[in-house]
XYZ file of N, CA and C in Angstrom:
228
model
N -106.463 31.683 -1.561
C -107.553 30.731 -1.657
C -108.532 31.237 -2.705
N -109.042 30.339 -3.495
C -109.929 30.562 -4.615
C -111.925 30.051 -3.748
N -112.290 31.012 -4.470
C -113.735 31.222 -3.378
C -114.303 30.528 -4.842
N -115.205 29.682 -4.671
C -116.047 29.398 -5.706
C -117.579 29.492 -5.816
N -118.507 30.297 -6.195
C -119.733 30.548 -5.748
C -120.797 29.686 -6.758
N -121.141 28.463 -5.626
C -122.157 27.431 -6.219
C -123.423 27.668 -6.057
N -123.991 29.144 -5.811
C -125.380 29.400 -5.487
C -126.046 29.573 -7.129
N -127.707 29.400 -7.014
C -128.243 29.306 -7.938
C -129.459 30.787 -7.845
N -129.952 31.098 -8.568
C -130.795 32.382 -8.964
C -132.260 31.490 -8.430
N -133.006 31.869 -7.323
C -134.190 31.402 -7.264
C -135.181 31.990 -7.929
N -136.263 31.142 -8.901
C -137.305 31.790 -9.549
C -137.886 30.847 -9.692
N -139.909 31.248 -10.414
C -140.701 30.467 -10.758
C -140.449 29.175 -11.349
N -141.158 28.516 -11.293
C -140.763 27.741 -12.823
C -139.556 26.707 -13.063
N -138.059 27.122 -11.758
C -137.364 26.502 -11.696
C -137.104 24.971 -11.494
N -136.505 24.086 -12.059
C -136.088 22.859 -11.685
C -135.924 22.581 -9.964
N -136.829 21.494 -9.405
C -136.854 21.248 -7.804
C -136.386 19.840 -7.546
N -136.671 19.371 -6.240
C -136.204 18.143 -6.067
C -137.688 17.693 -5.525
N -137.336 16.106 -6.457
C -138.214 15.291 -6.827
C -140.017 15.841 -6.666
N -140.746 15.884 -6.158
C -142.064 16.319 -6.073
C -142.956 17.416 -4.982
N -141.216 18.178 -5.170
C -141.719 19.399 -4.377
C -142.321 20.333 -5.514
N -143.205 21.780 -4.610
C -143.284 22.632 -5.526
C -141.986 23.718 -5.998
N -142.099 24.151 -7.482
C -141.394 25.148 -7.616
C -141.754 26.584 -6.652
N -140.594 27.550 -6.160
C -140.693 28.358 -5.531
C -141.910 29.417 -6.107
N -142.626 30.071 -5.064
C -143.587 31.238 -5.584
C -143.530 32.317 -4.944
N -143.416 33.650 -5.472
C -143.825 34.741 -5.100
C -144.954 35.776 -5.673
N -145.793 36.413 -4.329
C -146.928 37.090 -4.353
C -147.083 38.322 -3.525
N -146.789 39.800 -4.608
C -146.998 40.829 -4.283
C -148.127 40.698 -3.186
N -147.344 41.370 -1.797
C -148.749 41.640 -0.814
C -149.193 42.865 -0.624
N -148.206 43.700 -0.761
C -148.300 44.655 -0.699
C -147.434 45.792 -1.745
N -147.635 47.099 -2.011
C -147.417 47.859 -2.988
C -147.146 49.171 -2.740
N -146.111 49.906 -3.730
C -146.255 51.341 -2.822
C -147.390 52.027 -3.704
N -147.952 52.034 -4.440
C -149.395 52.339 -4.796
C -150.355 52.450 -3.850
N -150.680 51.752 -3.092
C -151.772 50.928 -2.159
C -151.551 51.434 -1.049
N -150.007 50.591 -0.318
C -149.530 50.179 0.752
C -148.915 51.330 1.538
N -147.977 51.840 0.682
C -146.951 52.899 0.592
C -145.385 52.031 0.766
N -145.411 51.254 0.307
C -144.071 50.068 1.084
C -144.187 49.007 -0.019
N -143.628 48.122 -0.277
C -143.542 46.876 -1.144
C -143.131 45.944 -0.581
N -143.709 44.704 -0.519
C -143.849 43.585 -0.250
C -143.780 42.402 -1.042
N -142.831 41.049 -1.050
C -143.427 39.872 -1.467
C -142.929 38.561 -0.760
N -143.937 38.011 -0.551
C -144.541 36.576 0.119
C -143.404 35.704 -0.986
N -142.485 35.062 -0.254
C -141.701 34.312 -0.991
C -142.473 32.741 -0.256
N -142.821 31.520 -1.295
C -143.044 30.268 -0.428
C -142.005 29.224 -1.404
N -141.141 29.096 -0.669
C -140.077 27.321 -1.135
C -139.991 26.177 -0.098
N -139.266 25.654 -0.841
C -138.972 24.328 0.064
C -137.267 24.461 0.439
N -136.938 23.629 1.495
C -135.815 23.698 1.784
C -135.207 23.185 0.623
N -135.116 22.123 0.063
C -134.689 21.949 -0.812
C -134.046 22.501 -2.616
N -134.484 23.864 -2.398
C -135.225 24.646 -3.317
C -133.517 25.048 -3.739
N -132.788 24.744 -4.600
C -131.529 25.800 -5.444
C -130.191 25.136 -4.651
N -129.513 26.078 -4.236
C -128.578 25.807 -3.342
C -128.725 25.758 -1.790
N -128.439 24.871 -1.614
C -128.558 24.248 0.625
C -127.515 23.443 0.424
N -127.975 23.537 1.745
C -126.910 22.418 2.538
C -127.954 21.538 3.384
N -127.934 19.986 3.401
C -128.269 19.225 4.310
C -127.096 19.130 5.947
N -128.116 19.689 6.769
C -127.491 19.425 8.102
C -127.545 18.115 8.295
N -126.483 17.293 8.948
C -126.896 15.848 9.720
C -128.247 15.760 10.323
N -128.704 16.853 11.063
C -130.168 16.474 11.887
C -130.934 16.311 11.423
N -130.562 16.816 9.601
C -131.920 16.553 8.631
C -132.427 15.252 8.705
N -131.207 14.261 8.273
C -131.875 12.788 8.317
C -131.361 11.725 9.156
N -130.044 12.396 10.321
C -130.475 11.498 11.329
C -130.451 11.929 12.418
N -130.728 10.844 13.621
C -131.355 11.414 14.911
C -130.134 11.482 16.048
N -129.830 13.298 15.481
C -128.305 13.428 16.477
C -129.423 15.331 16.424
N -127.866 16.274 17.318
C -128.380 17.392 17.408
C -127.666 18.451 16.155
N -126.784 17.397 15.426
C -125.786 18.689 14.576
C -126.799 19.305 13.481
N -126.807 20.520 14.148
C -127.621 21.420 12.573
C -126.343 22.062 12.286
N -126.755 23.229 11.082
C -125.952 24.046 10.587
C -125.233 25.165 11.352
N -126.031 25.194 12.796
C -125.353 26.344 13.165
C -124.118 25.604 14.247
N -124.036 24.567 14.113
C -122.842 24.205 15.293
C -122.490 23.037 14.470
N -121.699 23.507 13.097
C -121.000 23.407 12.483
C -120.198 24.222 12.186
N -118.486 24.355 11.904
C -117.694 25.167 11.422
C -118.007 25.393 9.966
N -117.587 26.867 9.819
C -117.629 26.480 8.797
C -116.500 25.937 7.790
N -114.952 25.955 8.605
C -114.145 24.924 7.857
C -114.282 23.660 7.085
N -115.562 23.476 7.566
C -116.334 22.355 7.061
C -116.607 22.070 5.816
N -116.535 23.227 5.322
C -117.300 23.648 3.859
C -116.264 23.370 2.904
N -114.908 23.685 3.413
C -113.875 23.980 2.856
C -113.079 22.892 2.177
N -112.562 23.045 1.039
C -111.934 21.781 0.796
C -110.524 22.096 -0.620
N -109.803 21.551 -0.840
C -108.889 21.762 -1.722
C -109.582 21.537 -3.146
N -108.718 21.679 -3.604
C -109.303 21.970 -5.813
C -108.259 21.033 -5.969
């Protein structure tokens, strides 16, 4: 089986869907400061590569986690 990887690189600035914001991240902390490093990631679901669960837009219980994931799967 051939694996095909459709994920995308999340960053600033990136292309979103329709009038969301682009993703942001903000150092909270530092190992200067803090002693540890930190950053505040904020996106939208929508943000790169997802998957829409059914429960997204209609009114049943299937999310992503009680789905197979054979699901995903499909021939070339």
């Amino acid at each position: 089986m051939r694996i095909v990887d459709l994920s995308h690189v999340i960053y600033e600035g990136m292309p979103v869907y329709s009038k969301d914001e682009a993703p942001s991240f903000e150092i909270t902390h530092t190992l200067e400061n803090d002693n540890y490093r930190m950053t505040k990631y904020q996106i939208f679901s929508h943000t790169g590569t997802h998957v829409d669960a059914p429960v997204h837009m209609l009114n049943n219980d299937i999310d992503l986690n009680s789905m197979k994931i054979s699901h995903f799967l499909g021939k070339q």
